[in-house]
mmCIF file of C-alpha atoms in Angstrom:
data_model
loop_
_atom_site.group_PDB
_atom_site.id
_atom_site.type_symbol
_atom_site.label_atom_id
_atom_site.label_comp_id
_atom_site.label_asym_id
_atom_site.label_seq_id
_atom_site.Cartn_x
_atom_site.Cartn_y
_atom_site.Cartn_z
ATOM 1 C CA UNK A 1 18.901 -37.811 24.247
ATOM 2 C CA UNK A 2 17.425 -34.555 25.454
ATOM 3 C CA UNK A 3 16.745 -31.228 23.596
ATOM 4 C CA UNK A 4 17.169 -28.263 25.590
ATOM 5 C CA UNK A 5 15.038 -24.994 24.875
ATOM 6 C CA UNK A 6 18.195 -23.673 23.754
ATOM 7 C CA UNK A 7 19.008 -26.326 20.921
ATOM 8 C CA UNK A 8 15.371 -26.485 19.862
ATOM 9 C CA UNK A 9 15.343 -22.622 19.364
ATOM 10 C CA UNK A 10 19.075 -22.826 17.435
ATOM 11 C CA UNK A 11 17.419 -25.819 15.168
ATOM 12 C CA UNK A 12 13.916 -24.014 14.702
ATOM 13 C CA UNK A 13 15.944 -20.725 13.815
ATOM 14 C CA UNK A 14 18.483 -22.372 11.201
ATOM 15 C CA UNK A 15 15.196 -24.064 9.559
ATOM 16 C CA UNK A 16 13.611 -20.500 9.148
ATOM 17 C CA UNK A 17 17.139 -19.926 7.634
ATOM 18 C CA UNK A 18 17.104 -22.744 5.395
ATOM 19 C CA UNK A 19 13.481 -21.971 4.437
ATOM 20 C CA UNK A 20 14.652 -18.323 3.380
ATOM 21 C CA UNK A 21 17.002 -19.703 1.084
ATOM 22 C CA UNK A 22 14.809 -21.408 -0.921
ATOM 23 C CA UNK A 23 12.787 -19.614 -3.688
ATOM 24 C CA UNK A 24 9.586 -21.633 -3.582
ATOM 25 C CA UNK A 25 9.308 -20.861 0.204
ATOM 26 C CA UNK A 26 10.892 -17.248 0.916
ATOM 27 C CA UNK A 27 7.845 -15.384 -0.693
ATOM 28 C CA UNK A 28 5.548 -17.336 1.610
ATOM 29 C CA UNK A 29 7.465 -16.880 4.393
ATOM 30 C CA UNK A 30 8.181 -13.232 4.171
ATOM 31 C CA UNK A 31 4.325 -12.588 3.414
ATOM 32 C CA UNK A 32 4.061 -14.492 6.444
ATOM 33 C CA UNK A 33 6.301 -12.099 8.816
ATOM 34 C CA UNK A 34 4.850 -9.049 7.276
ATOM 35 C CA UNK A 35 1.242 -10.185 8.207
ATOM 36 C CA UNK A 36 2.369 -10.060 11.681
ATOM 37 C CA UNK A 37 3.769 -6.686 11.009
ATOM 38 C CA UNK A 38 1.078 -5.373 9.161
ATOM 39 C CA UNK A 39 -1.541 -5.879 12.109
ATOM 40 C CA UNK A 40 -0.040 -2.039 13.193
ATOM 41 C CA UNK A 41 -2.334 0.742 11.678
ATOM 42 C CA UNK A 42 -0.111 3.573 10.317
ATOM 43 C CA UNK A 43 0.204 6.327 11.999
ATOM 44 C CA UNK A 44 -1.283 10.096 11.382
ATOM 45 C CA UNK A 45 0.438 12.983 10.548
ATOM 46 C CA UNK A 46 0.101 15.885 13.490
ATOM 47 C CA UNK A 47 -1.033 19.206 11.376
ATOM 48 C CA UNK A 48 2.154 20.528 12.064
ATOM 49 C CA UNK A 49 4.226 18.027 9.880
ATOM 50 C CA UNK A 50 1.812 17.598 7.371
ATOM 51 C CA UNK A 51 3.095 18.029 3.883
ATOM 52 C CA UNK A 52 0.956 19.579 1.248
ATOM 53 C CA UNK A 53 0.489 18.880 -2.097
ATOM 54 C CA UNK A 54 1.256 21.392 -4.520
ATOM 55 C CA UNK A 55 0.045 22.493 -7.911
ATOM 56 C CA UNK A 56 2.682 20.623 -9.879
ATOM 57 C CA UNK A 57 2.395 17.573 -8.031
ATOM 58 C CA UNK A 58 -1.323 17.186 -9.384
ATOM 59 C CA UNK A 59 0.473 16.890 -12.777
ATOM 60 C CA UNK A 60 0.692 13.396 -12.487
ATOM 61 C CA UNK A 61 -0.939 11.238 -15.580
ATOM 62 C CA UNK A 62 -1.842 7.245 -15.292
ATOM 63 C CA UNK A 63 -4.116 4.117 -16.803
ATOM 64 C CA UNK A 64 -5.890 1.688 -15.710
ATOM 65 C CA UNK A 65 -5.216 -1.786 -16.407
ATOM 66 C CA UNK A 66 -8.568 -1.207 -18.353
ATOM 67 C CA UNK A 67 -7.209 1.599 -19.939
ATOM 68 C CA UNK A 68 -8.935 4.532 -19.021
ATOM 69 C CA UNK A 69 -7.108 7.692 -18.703
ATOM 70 C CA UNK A 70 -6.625 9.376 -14.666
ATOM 71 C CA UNK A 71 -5.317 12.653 -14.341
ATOM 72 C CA UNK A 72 -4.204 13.540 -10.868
ATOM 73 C CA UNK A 73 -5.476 16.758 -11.107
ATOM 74 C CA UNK A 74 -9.226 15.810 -11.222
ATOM 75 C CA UNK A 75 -8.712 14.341 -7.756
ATOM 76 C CA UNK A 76 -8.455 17.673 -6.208
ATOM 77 C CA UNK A 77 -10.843 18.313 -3.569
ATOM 78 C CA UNK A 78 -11.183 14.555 -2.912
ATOM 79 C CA UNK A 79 -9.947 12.564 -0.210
ATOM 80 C CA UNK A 80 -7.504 10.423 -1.597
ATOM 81 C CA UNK A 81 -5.455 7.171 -1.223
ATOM 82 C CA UNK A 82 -2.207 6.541 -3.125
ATOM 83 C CA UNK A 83 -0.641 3.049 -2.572
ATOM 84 C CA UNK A 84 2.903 2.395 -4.636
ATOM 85 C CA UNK A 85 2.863 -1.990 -4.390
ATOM 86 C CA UNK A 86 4.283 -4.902 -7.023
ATOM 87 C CA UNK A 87 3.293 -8.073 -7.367
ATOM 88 C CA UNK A 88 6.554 -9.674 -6.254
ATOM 89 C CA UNK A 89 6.791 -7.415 -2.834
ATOM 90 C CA UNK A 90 5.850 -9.339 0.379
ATOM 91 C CA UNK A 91 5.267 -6.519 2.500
ATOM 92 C CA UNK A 92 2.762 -5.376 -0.119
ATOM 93 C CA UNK A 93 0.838 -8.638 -0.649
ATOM 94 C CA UNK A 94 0.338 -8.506 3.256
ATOM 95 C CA UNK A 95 -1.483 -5.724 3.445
ATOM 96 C CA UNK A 96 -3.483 -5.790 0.303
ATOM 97 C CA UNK A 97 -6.088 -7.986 2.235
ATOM 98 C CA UNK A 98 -6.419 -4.730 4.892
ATOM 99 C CA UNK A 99 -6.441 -2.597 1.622
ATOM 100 C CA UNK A 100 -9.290 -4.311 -0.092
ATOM 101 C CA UNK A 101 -11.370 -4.051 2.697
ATOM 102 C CA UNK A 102 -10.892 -0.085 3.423
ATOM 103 C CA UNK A 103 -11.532 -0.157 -0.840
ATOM 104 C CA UNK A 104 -14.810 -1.953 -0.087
ATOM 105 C CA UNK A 105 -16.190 0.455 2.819
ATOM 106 C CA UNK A 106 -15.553 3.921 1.071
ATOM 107 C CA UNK A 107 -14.740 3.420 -2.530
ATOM 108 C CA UNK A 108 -17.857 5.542 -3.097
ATOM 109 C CA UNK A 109 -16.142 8.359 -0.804
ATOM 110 C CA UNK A 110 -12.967 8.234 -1.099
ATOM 111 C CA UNK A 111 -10.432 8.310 -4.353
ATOM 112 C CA UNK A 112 -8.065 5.141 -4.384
ATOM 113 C CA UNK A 113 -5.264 5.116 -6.581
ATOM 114 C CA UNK A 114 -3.357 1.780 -6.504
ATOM 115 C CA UNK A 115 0.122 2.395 -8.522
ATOM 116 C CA UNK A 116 2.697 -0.278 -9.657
ATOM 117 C CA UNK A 117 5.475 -0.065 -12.155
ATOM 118 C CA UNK A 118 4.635 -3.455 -13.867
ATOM 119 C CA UNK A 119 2.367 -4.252 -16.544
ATOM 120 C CA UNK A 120 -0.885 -4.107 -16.971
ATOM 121 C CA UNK A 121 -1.244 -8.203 -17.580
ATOM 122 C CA UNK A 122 0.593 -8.522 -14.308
ATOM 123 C CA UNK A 123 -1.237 -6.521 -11.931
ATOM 124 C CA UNK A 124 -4.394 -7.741 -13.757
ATOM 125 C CA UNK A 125 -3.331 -11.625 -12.927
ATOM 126 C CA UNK A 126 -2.810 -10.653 -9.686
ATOM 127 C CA UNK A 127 -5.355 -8.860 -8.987
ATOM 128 C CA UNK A 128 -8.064 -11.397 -10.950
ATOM 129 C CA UNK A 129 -6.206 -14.639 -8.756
ATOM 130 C CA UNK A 130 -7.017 -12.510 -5.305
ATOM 131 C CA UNK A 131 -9.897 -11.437 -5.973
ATOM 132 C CA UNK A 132 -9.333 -8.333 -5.301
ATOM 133 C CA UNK A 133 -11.584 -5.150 -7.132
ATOM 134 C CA UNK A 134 -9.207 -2.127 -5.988
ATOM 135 C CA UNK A 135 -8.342 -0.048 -9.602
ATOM 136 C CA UNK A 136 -4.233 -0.587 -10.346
ATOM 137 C CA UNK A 137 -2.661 2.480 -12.563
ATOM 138 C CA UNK A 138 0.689 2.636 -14.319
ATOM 139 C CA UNK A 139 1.897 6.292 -14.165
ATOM 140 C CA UNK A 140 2.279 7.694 -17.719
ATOM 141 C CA UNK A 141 4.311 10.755 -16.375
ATOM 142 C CA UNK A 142 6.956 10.768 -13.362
ATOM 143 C CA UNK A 143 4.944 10.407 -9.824
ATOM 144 C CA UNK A 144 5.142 13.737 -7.712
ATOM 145 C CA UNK A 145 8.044 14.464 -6.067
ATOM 146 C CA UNK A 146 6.825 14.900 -2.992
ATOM 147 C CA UNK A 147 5.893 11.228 -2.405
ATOM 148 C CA UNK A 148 9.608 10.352 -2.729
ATOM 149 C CA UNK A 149 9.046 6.878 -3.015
ATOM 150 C CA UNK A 150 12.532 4.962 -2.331
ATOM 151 C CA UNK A 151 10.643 1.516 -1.663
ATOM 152 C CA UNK A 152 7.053 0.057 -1.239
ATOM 153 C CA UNK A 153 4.378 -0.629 0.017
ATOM 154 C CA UNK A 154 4.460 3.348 0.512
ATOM 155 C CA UNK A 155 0.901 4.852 1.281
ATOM 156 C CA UNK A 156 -0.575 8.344 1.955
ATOM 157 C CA UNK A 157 -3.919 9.672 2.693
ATOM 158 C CA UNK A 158 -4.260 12.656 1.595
ATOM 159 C CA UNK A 159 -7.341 15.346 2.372
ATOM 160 C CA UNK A 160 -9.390 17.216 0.603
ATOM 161 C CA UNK A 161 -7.109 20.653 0.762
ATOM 162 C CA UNK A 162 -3.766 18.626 -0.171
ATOM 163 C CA UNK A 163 -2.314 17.541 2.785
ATOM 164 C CA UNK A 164 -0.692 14.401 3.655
ATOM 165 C CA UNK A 165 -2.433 12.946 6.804
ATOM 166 C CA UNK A 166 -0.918 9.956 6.241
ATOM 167 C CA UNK A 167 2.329 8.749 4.752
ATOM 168 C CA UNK A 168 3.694 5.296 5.644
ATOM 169 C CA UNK A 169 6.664 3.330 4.549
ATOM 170 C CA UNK A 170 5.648 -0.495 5.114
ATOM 171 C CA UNK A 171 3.002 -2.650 5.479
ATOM 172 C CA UNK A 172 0.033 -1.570 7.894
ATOM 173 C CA UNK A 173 -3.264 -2.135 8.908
ATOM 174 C CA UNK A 174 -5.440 0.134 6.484
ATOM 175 C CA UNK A 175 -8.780 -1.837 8.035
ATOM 176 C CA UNK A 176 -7.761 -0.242 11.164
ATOM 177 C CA UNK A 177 -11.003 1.718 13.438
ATOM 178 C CA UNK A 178 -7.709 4.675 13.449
ATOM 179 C CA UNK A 179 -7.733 4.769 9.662
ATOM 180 C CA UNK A 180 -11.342 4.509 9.222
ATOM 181 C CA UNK A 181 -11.671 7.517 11.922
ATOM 182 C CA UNK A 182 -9.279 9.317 10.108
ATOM 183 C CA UNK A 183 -11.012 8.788 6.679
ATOM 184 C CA UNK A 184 -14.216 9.940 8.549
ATOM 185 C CA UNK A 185 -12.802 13.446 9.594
ATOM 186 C CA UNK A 186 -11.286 13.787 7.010
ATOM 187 C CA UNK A 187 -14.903 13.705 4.419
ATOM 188 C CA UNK A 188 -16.538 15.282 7.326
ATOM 189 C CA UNK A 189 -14.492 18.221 6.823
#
């Protein structure tokens, strides 16, 4: 018996299927897809749609999973990354690799501020098990409304003056040479 092209793709797509309907493998397999998706660098705002932060939207009070204290507001005049992620997202996990590395090359220049909804102990696991050295807040007070975050991963680069340069829904490539131009204008400026 022969296997067309046209069987083998109808049994390899009912596997993938199968293999999405089981717990233990779904996570894997969506972190898997989103990898492939999050090989895309996000892209950058033109000056003309670029949002601005404004003086209520520094308001904005988090903690470390240390515990120290960050208040928004002492950010200003820095370039800054804001990343909303959980531990249970796929599209997240993808592009935390990405992440980590862009936290490696300028977390001397640039303010990262990794936020999640979940508990410290969970974020630290999770960060501690990936090895990864990014700083993960909680907010204490309700995030700015000009993020309008409706789902994660949901990231913005934001310059010195306020602006949003870059806001992105999704996973992405944050390891990018576009994103690490960007980042260079942007503390150039």
């Amino acid at each position: 018996m022969k296997i067309s092209k046209a069987q083998l793709k109808n049994v390899t797509f009912l596997v993938i299927i199968v293999l999405l309907l089981i717990p233990k493998t779904r996570q894997s397999i969506q972190i898997l897809l989103n990898k492939g998706l999050a090989l895309i660098a996000p892209s950058v705002e033109k000056d003309s749609n670029q949002k601005m932060l404004s003086e209520t939207d520094y308001l904005w009070n988090l903690q470390s999973t240390s515990g120290a204290l960050l208040h928004f507001d002492d950010l200003k005049g820095k370039v800054i990354l804001v990343n909303f992620w959980a531990t249970w997202c796929p599209p997240c996990i993808a592009e935390m690799p990405s992440l980590e590395a862009l936290f490696q090359d300028y977390k001397n220049e640039v303010a990262f501020v990794f936020v999640s909804n979940e508990t410290h102990e969970t974020t630290k696991t999770f960060l501690n098990d990936k090895n990864y050295s990014f700083p993960s807040f909680v907010p204490l007070t309700e995030y700015p409304k000009l993020f309008n975050v409706s789902s994660i991963p949901r990231t913005f680069l934001i310059d010195k003056s306020g602006h949003i340069v870059i806001d992105k829904t999704g996973a992405a490539n944050w390891d990018s040479d576009k994103v690490k131009q960007t980042i260079e204008n942007l503390l150039a400026n």
